[in-house]
Coordinates of C-alpha atoms in Angstrom, one line a residue:
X1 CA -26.4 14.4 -50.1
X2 CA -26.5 17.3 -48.4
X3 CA -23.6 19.2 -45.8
X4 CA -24.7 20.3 -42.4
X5 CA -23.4 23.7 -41.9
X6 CA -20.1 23.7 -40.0
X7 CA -21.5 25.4 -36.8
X8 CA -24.1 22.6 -36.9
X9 CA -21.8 20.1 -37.0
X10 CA -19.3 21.6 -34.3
X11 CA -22.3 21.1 -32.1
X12 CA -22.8 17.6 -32.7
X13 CA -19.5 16.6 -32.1
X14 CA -19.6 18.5 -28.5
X15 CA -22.9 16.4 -27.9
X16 CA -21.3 13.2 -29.4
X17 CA -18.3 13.6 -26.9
X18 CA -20.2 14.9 -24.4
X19 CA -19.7 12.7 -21.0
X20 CA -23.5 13.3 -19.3
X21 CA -23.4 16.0 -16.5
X22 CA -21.1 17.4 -14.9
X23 CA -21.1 16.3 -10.9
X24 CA -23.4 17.6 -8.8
X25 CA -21.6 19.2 -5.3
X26 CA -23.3 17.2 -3.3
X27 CA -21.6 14.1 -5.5
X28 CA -18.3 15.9 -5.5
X29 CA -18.7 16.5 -1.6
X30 CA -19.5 12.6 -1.3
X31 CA -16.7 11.8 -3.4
X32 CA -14.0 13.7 -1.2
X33 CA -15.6 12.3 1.8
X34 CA -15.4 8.6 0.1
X35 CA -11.2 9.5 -0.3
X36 CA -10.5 10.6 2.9
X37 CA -12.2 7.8 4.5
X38 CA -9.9 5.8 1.6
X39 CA -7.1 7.3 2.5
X40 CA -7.7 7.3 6.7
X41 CA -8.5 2.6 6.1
X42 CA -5.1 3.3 4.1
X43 CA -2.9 4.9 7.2
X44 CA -4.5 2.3 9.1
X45 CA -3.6 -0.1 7.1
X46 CA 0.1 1.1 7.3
X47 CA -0.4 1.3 11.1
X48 CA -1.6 -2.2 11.6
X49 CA 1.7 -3.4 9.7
X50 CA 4.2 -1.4 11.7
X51 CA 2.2 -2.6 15.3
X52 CA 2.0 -6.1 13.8
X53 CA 6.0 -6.2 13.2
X54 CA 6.7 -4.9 17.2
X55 CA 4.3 -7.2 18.6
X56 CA 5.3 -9.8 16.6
X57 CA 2.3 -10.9 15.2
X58 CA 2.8 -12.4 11.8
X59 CA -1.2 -12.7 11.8
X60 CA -2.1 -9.3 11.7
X61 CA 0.5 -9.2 8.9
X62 CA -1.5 -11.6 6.4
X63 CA -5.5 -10.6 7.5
X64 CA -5.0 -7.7 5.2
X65 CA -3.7 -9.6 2.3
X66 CA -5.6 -10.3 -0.8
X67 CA -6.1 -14.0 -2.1
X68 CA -2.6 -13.7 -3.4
X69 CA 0.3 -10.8 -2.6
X70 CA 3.0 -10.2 -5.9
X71 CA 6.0 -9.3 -4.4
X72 CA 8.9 -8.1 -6.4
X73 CA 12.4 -7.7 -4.0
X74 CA 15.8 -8.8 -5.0
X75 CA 15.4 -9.3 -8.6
X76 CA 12.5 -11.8 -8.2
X77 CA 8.9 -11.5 -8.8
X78 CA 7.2 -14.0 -6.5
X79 CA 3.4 -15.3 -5.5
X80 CA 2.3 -15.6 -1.9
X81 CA -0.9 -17.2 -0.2
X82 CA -1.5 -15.4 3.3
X83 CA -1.5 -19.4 5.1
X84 CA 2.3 -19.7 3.4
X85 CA 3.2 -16.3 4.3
X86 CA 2.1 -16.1 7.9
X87 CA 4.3 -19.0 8.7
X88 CA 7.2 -17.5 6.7
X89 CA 6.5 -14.1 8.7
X90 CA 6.6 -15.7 12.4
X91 CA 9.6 -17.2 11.7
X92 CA 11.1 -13.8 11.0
X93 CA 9.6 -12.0 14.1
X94 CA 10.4 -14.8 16.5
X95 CA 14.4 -14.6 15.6
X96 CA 14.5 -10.8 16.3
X97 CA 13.6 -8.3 18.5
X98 CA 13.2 -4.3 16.8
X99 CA 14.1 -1.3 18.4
X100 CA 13.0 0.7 15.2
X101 CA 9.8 0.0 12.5
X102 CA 9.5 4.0 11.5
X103 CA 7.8 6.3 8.8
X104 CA 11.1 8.5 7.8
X105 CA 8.6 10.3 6.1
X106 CA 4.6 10.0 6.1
X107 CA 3.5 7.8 3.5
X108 CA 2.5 8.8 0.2
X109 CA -0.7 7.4 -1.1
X110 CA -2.3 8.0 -4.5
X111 CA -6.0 6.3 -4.8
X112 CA -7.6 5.8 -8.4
X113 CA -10.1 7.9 -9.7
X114 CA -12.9 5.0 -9.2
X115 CA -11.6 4.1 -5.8
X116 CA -10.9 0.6 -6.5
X117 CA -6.8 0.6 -6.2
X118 CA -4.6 2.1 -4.6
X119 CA -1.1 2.6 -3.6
X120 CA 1.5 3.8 -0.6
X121 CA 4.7 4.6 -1.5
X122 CA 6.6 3.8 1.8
X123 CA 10.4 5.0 3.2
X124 CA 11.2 3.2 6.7
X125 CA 13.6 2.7 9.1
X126 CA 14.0 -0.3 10.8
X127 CA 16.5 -1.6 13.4
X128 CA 16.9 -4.6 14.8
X129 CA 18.9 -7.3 16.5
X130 CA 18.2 -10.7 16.1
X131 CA 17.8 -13.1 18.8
X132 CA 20.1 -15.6 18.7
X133 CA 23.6 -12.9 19.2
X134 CA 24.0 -11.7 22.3
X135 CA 25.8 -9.0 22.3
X136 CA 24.9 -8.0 18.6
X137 CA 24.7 -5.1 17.5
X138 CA 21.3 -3.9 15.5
X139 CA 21.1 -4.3 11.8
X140 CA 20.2 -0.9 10.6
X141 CA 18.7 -0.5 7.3
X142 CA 16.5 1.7 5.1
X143 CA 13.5 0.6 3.5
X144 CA 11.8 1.9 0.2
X145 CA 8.9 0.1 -0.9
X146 CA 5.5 0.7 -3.0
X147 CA 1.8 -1.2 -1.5
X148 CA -0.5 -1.7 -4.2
X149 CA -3.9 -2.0 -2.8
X150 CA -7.2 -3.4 -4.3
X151 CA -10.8 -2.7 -2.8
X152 CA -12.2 -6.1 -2.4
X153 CA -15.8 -6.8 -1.0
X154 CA -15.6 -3.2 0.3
X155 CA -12.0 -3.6 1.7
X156 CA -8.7 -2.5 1.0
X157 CA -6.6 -5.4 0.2
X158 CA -2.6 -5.5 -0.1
X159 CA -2.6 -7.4 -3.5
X160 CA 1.5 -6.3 -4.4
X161 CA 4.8 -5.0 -3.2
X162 CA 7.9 -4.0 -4.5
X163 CA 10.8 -3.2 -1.8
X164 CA 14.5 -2.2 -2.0
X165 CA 16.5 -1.6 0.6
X166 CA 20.3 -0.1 1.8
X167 CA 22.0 0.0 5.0
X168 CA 20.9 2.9 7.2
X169 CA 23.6 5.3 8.4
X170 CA 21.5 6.2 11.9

């Protein structure tokens, strides 16, 4: 049998793991264009969620759900359809009126390298007094949460979200 010389075989092994060509500009230009438009459906996204809570519109909430949403809040790990949740959701907005839904800081979103998940990492403030008290004063509290996001069809879809929250000192 005979030995390839090393040189000879260090250059197989760099075409063996070679990954084809690099990108072209014009591909890497397309690519960054393909992310910011991710990332500007993404903040609209977020938007859509904060105007659906102060117009009440439970809805709005849902349309941008996948087939299923994960949530994981209070120690629990449950599985919603948008037609239970919607129902769940304007229940909620019809018992209270906000005077807060707000970014404390802008969201943080991370998309994948392929483009085809996503996720928003999420700190909000939200205020509110329900409906039923008069007199009451507004439940303050802090939000954390993260979005995960799938591209479905095209479309960003919320597919899961994990939340915590605390009482908000402003």
């Amino acid at each position: 049998m005979r030995r390839l010389p090393p040189f000879a075989l260090l250059a197989l092994l760099a075409c063996a793991h070679s990954t084809g060509e690099q990108p072209s500009p014009s591909s890497t230009a397309t690519r960054r264009a393909d992310l910011a438009a991710d990332r500007a459906e993404l903040l609209r996204l977020h938007e859509g969620a904060r105007r659906a809570h102060l117009e009440r519109r439970a809805d709005w909430m849902v349309r941008e759900w996948s087939d299923s949403l994960v949530s994981v809040n209070h120690g629990r790990v449950s599985v919603t359809r948008p037609a239970d949740g919607q129902p769940r959701f304007q229940e909620y907005f019809d018992a209270v009126d906000f005077q807060a839904w707000d970014d404390i800081v802008p969201p943080r979103i991370r998309i994948s390298p392929d483009g085809q998940m996503a996720y928003a990492i999420v700190e909000k403030r939200v205020h509110l007094t329900p409906r039923d008290s008069s007199g009451a004063t507004p439940e303050r509290t802090r939000f954390a949460w993260m979005s995960v996001y799938e591209k479905q069809g095209g479309r960003w879809r919320l597919a899961a979200i994990a939340s915590t929250d605390r009482p908000d000192s402003l």
